Coordinates of C-alpha atoms in Angstrom, one line a residue:
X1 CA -5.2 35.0 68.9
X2 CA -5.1 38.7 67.7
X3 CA -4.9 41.3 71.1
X4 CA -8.0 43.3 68.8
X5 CA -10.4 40.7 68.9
X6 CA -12.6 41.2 72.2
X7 CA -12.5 37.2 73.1
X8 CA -8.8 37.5 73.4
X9 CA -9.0 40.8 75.8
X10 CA -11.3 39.5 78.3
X11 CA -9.7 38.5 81.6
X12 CA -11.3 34.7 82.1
X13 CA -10.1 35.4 86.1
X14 CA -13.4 37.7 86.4
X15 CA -16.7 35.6 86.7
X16 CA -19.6 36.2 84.5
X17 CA -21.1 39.8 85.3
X18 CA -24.9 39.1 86.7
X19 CA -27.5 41.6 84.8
X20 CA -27.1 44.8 87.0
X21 CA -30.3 46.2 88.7
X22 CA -30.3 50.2 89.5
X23 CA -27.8 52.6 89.5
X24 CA -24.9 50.2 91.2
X25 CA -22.5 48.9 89.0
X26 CA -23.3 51.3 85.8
X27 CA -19.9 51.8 84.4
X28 CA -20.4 55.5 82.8
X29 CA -21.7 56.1 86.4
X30 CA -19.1 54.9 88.0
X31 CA -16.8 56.9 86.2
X32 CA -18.8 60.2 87.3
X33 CA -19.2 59.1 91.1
X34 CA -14.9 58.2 91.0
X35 CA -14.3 61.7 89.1
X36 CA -15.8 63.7 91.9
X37 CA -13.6 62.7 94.4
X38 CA -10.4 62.4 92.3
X39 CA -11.5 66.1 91.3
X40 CA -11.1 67.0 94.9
X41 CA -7.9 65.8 95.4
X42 CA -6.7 67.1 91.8
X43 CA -8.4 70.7 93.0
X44 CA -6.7 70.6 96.5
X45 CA -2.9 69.9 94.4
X46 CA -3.2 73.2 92.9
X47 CA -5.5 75.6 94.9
X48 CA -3.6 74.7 98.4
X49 CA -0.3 77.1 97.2
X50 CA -2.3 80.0 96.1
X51 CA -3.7 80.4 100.2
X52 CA -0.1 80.3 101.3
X53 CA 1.1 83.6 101.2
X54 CA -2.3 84.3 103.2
X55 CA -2.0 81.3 105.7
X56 CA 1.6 82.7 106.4
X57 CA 0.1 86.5 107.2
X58 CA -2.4 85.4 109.0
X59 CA -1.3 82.3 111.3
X60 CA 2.3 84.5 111.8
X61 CA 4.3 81.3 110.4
X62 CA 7.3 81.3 109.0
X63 CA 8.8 80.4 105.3
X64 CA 9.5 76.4 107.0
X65 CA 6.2 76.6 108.0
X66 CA 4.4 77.4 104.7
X67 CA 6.9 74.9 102.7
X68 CA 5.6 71.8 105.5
X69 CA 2.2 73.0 104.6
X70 CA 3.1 71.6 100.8
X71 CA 5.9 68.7 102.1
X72 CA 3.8 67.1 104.8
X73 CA 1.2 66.9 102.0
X74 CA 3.7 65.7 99.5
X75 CA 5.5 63.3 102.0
X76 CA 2.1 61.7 103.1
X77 CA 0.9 60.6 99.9
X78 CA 4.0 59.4 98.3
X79 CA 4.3 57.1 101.2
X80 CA 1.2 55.8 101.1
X81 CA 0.1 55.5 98.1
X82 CA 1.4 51.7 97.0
X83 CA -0.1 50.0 101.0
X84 CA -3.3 52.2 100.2
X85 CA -3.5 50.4 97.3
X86 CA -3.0 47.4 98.4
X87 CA -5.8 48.4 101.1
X88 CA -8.3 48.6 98.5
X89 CA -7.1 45.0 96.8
X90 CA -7.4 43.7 100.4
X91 CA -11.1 45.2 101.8
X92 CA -12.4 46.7 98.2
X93 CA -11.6 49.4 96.4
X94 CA -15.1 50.9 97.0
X95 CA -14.6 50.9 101.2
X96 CA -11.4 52.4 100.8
X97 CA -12.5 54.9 98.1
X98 CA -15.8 56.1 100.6
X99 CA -13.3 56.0 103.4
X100 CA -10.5 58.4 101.4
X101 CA -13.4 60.9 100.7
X102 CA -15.0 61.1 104.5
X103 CA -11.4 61.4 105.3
X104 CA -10.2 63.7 102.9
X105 CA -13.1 66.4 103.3
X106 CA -12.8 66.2 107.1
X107 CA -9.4 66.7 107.3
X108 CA -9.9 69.8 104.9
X109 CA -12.9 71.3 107.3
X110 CA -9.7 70.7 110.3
X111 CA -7.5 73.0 108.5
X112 CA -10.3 75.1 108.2
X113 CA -11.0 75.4 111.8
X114 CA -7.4 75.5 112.4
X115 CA -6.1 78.8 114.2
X116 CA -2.0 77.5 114.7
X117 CA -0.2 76.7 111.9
X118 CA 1.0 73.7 113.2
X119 CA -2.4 72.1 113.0
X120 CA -2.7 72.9 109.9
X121 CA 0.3 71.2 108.9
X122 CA -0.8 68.2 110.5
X123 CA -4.4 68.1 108.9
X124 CA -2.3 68.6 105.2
X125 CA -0.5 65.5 106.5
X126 CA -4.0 63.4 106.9
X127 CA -4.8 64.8 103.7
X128 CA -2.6 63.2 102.2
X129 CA -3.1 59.5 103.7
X130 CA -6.5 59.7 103.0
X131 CA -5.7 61.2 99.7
X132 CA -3.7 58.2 98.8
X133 CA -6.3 55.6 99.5
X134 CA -8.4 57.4 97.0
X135 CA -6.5 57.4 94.0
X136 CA -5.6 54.1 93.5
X137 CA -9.0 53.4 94.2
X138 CA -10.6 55.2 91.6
X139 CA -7.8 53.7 89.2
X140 CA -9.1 49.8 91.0
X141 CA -13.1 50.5 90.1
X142 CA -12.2 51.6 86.8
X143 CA -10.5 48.8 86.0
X144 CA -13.2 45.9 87.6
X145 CA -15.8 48.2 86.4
X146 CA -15.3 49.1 82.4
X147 CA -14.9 45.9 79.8
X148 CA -11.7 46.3 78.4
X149 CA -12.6 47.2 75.0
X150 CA -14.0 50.7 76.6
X151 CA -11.7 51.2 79.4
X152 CA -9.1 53.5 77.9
X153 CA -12.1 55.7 76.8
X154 CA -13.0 55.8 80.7
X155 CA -8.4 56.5 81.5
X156 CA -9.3 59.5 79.4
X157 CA -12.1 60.9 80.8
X158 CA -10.9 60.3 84.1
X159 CA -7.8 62.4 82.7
X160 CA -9.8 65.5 81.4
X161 CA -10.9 65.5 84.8
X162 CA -8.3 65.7 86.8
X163 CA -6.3 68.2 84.1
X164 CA -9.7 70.7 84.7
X165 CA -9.4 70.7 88.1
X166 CA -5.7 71.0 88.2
X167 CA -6.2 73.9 85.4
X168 CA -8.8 75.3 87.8
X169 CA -7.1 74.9 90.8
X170 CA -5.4 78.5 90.5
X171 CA -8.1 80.3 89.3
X172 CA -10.4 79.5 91.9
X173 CA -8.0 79.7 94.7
X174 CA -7.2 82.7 93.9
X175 CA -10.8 84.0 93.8
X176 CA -11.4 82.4 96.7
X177 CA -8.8 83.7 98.6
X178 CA -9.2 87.4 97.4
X179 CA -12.9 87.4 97.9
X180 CA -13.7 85.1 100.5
X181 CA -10.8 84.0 102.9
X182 CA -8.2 81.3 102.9
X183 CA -10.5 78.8 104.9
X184 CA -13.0 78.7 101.9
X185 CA -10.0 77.1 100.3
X186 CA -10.4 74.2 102.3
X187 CA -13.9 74.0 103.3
X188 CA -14.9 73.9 99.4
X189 CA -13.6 70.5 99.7
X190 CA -16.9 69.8 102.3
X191 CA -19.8 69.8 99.9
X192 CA -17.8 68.3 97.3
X193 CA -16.6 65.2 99.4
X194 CA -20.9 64.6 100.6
X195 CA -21.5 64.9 97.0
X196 CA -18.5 62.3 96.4
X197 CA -19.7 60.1 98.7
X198 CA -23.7 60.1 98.2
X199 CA -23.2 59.4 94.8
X200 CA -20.2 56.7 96.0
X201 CA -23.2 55.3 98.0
X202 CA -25.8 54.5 95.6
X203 CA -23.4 53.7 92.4
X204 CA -19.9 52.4 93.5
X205 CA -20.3 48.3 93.6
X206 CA -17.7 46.2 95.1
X207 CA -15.4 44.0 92.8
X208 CA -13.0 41.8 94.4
X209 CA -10.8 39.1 92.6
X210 CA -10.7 35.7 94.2
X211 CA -7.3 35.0 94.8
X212 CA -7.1 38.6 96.3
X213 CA -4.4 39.3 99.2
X214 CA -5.6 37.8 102.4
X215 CA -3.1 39.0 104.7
X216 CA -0.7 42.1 105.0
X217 CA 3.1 42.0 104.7
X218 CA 3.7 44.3 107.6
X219 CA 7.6 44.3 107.3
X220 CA 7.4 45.2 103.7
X221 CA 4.7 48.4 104.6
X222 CA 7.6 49.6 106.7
X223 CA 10.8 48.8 104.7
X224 CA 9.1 50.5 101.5
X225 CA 7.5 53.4 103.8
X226 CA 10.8 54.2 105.0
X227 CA 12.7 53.6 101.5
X228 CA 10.3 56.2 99.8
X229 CA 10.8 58.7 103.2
X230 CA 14.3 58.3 102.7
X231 CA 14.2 59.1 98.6
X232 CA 11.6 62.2 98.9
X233 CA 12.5 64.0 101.3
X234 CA 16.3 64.7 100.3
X235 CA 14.5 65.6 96.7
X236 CA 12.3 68.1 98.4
X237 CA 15.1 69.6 100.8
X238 CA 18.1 69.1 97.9
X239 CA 17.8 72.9 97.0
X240 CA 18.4 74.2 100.9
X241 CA 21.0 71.3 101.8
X242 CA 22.9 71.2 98.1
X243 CA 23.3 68.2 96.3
X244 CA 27.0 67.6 97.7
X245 CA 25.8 67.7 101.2
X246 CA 25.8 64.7 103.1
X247 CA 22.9 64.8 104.4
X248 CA 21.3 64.6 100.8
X249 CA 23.4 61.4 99.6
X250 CA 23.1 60.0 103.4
X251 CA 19.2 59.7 103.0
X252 CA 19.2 58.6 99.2
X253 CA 22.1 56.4 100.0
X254 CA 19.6 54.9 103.1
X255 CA 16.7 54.5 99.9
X256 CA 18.9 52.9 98.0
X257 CA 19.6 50.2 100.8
X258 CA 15.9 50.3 102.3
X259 CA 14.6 49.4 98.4
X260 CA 17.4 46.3 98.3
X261 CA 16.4 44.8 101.7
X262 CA 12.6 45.1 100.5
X263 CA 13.0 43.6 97.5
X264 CA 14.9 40.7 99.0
X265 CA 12.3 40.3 101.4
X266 CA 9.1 40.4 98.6
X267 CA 10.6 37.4 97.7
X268 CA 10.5 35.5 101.3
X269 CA 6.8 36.4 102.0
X270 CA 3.7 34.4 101.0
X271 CA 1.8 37.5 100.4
X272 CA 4.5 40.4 99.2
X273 CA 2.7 44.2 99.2
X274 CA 4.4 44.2 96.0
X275 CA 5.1 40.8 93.9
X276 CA 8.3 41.3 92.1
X277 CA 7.0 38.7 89.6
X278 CA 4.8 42.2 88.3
X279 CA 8.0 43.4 86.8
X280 CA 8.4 40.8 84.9
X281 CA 6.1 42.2 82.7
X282 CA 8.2 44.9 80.4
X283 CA 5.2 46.5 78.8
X284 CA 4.3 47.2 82.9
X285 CA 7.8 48.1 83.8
X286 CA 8.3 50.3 80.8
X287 CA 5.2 52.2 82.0
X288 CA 6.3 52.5 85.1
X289 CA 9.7 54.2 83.8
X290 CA 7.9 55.8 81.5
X291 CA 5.6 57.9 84.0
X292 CA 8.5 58.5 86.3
X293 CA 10.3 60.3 83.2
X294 CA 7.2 61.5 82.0
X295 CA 6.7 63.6 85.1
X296 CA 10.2 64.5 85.6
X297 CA 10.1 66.7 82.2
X298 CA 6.6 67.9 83.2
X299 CA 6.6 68.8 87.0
X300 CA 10.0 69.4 86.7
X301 CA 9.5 72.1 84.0
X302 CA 6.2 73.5 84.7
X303 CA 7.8 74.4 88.6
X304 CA 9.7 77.2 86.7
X305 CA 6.7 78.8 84.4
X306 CA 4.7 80.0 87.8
X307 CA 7.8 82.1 88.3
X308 CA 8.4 83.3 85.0
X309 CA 4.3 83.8 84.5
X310 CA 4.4 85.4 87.9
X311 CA 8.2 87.4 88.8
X312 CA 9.1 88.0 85.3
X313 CA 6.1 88.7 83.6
X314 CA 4.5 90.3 86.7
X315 CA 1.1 87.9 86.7
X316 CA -0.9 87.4 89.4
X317 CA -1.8 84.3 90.1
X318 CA -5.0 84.2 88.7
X319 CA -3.9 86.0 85.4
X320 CA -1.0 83.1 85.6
X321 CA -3.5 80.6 86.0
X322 CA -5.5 82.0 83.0
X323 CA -2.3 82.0 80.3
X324 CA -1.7 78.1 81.5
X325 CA -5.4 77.4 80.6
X326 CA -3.8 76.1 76.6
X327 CA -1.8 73.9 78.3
X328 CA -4.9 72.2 80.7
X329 CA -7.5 73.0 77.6
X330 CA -5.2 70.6 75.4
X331 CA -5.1 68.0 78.1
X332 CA -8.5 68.1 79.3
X333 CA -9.8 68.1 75.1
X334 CA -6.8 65.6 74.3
X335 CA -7.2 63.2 76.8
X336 CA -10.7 61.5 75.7
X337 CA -9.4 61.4 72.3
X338 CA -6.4 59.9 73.5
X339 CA -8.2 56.8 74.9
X340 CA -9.9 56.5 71.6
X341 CA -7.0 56.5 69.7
X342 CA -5.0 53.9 72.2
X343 CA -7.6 51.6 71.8
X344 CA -8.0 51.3 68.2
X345 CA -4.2 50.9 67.7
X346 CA -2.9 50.2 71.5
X347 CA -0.7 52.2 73.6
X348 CA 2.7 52.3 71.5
X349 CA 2.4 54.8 68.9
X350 CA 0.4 57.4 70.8
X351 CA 2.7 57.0 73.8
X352 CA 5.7 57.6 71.4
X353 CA 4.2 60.3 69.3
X354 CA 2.9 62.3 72.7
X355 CA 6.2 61.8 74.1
X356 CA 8.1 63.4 71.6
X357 CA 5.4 66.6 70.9
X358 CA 6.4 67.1 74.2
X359 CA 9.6 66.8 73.9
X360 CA 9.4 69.5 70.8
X361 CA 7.4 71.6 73.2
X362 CA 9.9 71.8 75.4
X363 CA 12.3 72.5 73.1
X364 CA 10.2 75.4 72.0
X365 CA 10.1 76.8 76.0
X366 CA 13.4 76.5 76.7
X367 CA 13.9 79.8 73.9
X368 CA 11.3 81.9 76.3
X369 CA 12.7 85.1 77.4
X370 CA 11.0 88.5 79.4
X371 CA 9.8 89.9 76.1
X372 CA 7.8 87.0 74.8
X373 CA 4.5 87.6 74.5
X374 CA 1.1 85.4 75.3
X375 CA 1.1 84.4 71.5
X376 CA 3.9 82.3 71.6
X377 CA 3.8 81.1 75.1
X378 CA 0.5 79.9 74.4
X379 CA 1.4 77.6 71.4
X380 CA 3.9 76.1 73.4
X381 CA 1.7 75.6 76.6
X382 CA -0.9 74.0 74.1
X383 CA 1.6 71.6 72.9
X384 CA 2.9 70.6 75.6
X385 CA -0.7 69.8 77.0
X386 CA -1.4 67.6 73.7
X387 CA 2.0 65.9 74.0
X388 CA 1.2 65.0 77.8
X389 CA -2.8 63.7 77.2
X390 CA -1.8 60.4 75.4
X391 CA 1.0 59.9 77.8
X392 CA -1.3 60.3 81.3
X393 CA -3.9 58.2 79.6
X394 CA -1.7 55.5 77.7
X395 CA 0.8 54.8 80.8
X396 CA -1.6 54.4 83.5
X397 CA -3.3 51.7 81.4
X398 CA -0.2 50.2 80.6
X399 CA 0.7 49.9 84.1
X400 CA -3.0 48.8 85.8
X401 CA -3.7 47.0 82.3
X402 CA -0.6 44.6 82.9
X403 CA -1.3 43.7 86.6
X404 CA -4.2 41.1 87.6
X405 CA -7.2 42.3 88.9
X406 CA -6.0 41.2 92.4
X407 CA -3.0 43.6 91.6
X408 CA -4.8 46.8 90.4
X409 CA -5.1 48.6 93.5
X410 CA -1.4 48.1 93.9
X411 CA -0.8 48.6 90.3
X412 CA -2.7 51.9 90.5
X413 CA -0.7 52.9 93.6
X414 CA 2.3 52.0 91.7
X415 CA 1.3 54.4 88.8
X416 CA 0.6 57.5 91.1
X417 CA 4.2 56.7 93.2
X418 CA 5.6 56.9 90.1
X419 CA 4.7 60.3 89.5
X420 CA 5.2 61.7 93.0
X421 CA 9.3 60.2 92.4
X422 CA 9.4 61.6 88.9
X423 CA 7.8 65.1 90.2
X424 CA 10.1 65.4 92.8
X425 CA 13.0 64.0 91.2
X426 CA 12.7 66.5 88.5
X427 CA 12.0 69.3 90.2
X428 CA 14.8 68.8 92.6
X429 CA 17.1 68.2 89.5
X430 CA 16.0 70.8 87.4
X431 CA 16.0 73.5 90.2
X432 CA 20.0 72.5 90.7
X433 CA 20.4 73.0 87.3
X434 CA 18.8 76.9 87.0
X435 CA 20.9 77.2 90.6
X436 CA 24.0 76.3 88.8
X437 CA 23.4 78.1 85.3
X438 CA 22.7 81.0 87.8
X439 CA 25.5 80.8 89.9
X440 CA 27.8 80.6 86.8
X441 CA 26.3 84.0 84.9
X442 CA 24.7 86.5 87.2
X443 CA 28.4 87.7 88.7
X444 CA 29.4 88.1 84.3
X445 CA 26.0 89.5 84.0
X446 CA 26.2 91.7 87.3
X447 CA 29.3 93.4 85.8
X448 CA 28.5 93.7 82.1
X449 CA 25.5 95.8 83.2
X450 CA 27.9 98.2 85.2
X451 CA 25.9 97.4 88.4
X452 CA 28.6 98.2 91.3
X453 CA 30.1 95.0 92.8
X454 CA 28.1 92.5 94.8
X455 CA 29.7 92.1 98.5
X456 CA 30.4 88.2 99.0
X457 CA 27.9 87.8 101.8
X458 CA 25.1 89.4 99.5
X459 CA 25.9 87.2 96.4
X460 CA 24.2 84.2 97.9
X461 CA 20.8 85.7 98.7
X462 CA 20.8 87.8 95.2
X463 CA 21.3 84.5 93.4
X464 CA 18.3 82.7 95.6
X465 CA 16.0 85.5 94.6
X466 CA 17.0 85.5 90.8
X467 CA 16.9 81.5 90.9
X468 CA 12.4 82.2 91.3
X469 CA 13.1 85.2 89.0
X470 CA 13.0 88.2 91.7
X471 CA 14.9 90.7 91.0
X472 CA 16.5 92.1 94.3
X473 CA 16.3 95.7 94.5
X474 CA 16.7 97.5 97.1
X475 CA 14.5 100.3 98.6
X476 CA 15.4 103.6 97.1
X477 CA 17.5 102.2 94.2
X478 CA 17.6 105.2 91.2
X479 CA 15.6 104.3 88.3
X480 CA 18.1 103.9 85.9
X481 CA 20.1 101.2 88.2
X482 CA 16.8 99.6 89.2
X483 CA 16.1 98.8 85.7
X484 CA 19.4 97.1 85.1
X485 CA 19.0 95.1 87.8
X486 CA 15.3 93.8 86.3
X487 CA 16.9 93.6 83.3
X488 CA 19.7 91.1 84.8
X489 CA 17.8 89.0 86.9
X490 CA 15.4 87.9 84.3
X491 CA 18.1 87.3 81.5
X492 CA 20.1 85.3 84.3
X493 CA 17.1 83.8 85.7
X494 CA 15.6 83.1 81.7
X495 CA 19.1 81.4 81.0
X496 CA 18.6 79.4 83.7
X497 CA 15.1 78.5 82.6
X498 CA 15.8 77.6 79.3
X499 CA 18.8 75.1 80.5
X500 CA 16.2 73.7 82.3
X501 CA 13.9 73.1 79.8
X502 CA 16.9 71.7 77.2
X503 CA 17.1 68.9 80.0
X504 CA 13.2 68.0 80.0
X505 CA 13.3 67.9 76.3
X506 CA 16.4 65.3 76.2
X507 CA 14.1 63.6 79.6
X508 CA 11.1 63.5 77.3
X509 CA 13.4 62.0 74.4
X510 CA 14.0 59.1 76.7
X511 CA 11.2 58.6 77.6
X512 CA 10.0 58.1 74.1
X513 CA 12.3 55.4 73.6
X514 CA 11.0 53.8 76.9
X515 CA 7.6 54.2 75.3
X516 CA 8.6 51.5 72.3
X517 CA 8.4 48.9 75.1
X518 CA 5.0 49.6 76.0
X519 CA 1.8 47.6 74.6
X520 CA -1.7 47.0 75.6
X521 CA -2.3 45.5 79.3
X522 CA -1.9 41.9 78.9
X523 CA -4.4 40.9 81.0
X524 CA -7.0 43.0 79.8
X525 CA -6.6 40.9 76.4
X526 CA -5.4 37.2 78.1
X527 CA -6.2 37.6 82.0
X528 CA -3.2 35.0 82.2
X529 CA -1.5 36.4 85.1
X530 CA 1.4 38.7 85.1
X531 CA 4.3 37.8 83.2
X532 CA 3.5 37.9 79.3
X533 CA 6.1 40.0 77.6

């Protein structure tokens, strides 16, 4: 039977939906109720970096300090994201959604209360567990909520939101911060996590498959919690240790083991946190690759335009914030029409064809330089914003579409893990390559500006401070020198940038190819269990 016809798209595992009464249950409400607390979480990814600098003044913490503030954050929900899914296939994706928003906005009111940095470090950490059990959630009640016919419509909208707040992020951390303090930062997140859950309250309705997970595969929790510590945190600390340390391959080379004795042991269990028999799905798979790839080009790339918006351009943050808004705007306009366009002709096309606009908008960022203006920069952001909104929208239904109901919370932790490892992954790898490109030209670039020679125990600190686009000039440097050093730090550190970005684009032309083995979720059409390829 064709996959268009809505017959063949509805899952026969789900019972007959009784006639709903009130508010609970309405899936356009739903949506709205699930998009406030994801915008929270979205908000708090963006608008956490811009109190830094002040959290650092303030608190008297050091550089390690301010990075855990971001790492324990990072570490936490990466972790947990996959068990916190499978906590919401196990108790309801609604209990664990209310829970992650009572959590979340508590654990942001602690950091605000907090006078030691060290508290607030540990406060970022529950952010992020209670952070994870919301995601996936949302991702769960979407999926039990919309009929399948309107549910890529819904992936959309719940992108738009989450590109807004992200967009926002910036600009109202840095207002925030300038006007009011750093705390407001965090205690924002109060009013918006009662709203969250009022509205959770009265509209989220429970939806539980009946074959769902019963019990907990405890080893498994641990063997993939300590596989995924094991691959982020040598990603996060690759630029400080160096990629030949052993240190770095010592913890990936422990992943790499911890992920082979979990997967031996998924197949042992009655209950596995993750059946392998998921994968046998390629359309779900090739999502999953797809969003890892996806996100490598993306966070990978976009960790180098805050420097070059902000140390070669001279932005502040806000300002920087404003000049990304074609980048967000594209995504946050792009993504609705996305999910229109994926369900009238599936996931395929749009998937390919926003995967390689962003690949061409890469392209197009790896020829930026100090003297571009906002013109060009801009049609470049805005591409790269339309590239990514089919791509967001398209492979997170791929990947929750694919899996059973039973599965979607899992499914839906799957999808944000995914992006966490291809984040990381490619901002780990892309920062080694600008560190190398830099290492190789700034000594050539040094000299051919006549600067006077660098002393070798000064070389390494000038090329850390040109790798973010700084140029390192000391106090009472004559003009005329001072401007050639500019001048050489942001040519070396451009260089580096657009090497960088010539990697994302080849990252994004993989993962177009990936994106040919994608199709609509086959249980959304069939509901015959996982495995139809």
């Amino acid at each position: 039977m064709s996959s268009q016809t809505p017959v063949a798209r509805r899952a026969p595992e789900l019972p007959v939906p009784e006639p709903r009464k009130g508010l609970r249950g309405h899936p356009w409400l739903t949506l709205f109720s699930v998009a406030i607390g994801v915008m929270m979480v979205a908000l708090d990814g963006t608008i956490v970096a811009i109190a830094n600098p002040a959290i650092k003044d303030e608190l008297d913490a050091s550089l390690a300090d301010v990075q855990w503030i971001t790492n324990g954050y990072m570490l936490a929900l990466a972790i947990s994201l996959i068990t916190a899914g499978k906590l919401g296939d196990r108790f309801g994706h609604r209990q664990t959604f209310l829970i992650g928003i009572v959590g979340f906005a508590a654990a942001s009111a602690a950091i605000g209360f907090s006078d030691q940095v060290m508290l607030v470090i540990v406060f970022r950490v529950f952010q992020g567990l209670f952070g994870a059990l919301l995601m996936p959630a949302a991702l769960g009640l979407l999926r039990a909520t919309f009929p399948a016919e309107k549910l890529n419509m819904a992936l959309g909208i719940w992108g738009m939101v989450i590109g807004a707040s992200t967009a926002g992020g910036p600009i109202v951390g840095g207002l925030l911060v300038e006007h009011v303090n750093w705390q407001s930062v965090f205690f924002i997140n109060v009013p918006v996590g009662v709203l969250a859950l009022v509205l959770g309250l009265v509209i989220l309705k429970d939806h539980r498959a009946d074959n769902a997970p019963r019990s907990f595969d405890i080893p498994g929790i641990a063997l993939l919690s300590g596989a995924m510590f094991c691959l982020i945190w040598p990603l996060i600390n690759a630029t400080d240790w160096g990629w030949g340390s052993m240190k770095t391959w010592g913890f990936l080379i422990g992943a790499v083991v911890l992920f082979v004795v979990f997967g031996v042991l998924e197949t042992k269990v009655r209950e596995p946190l993750i059946p392998l028999r998921m994968f046998r799905s390629v359309p779900l798979t090739a999502g999953t690759v797809l969003m890892v790839l996806m996100a490598f080009a993306f966070m990978g790339g976009l960790f180098f335009v805050t420097f070059y918006l902000q140390n070669v351009h001279g932005m502040s943050p806000v300002d920087s914030g404003l000049h990304l808004l074609p980048l967000t705007g594209m995504m946050i306009v792009g993504s609705p029409l996305a999910g229109a366009l994926i369900t009238k002709f599936g996931p395929r096309i749009p998937l390919v064809g926003g995967m390689v606009v962003t690949a061409v908008a890469m392209y197009g960022m790896s020829g930026l330089n100090a003297s571009t203006t906002t013109g060009p920069m801009s049609v470049w952001f805005a591409l790269l914003g339309l590239g990514l909104a089919p791509v967001m929208v398209g492979a997170t239904e791929v990947i929750v579409g694919n899996a059973p109901l039973e599965l979607s919370g899992v499914a839906g932790g799957l999808q944000q893990a995914a992006m966490q490892v291809g984040g990381s992954l490619g901002t780990a790898v892309l920062g080694a390559v600008m560190a190398s490109r830099v290492d190789r030209d700034l000594a050539g670039n040094w000299q051919k500006a006549g600067l006077p020679p660098l002393p070798p125990e000064k070389q390494s600190l000038v090329a850390d401070a040109v790798s973010a686009g700084i140029a390192p000039v000391p106090k009472g440097t004559p003009k005329p020198f001072a401007e050639k050093i500019l001048a050489v730090a942001h040519d070396t550190f451009v260089s580096g940038m657009g090497l960088a970005f010539s990697v994302a684009c080849g990252v994004a032309v993989l993962a177009a190819v990936v994106a040919l083995f994608t199709k609509r979720g086959a249980n959304a059409e069939a509901g015959a269990g996982v495995g139809h390829i």
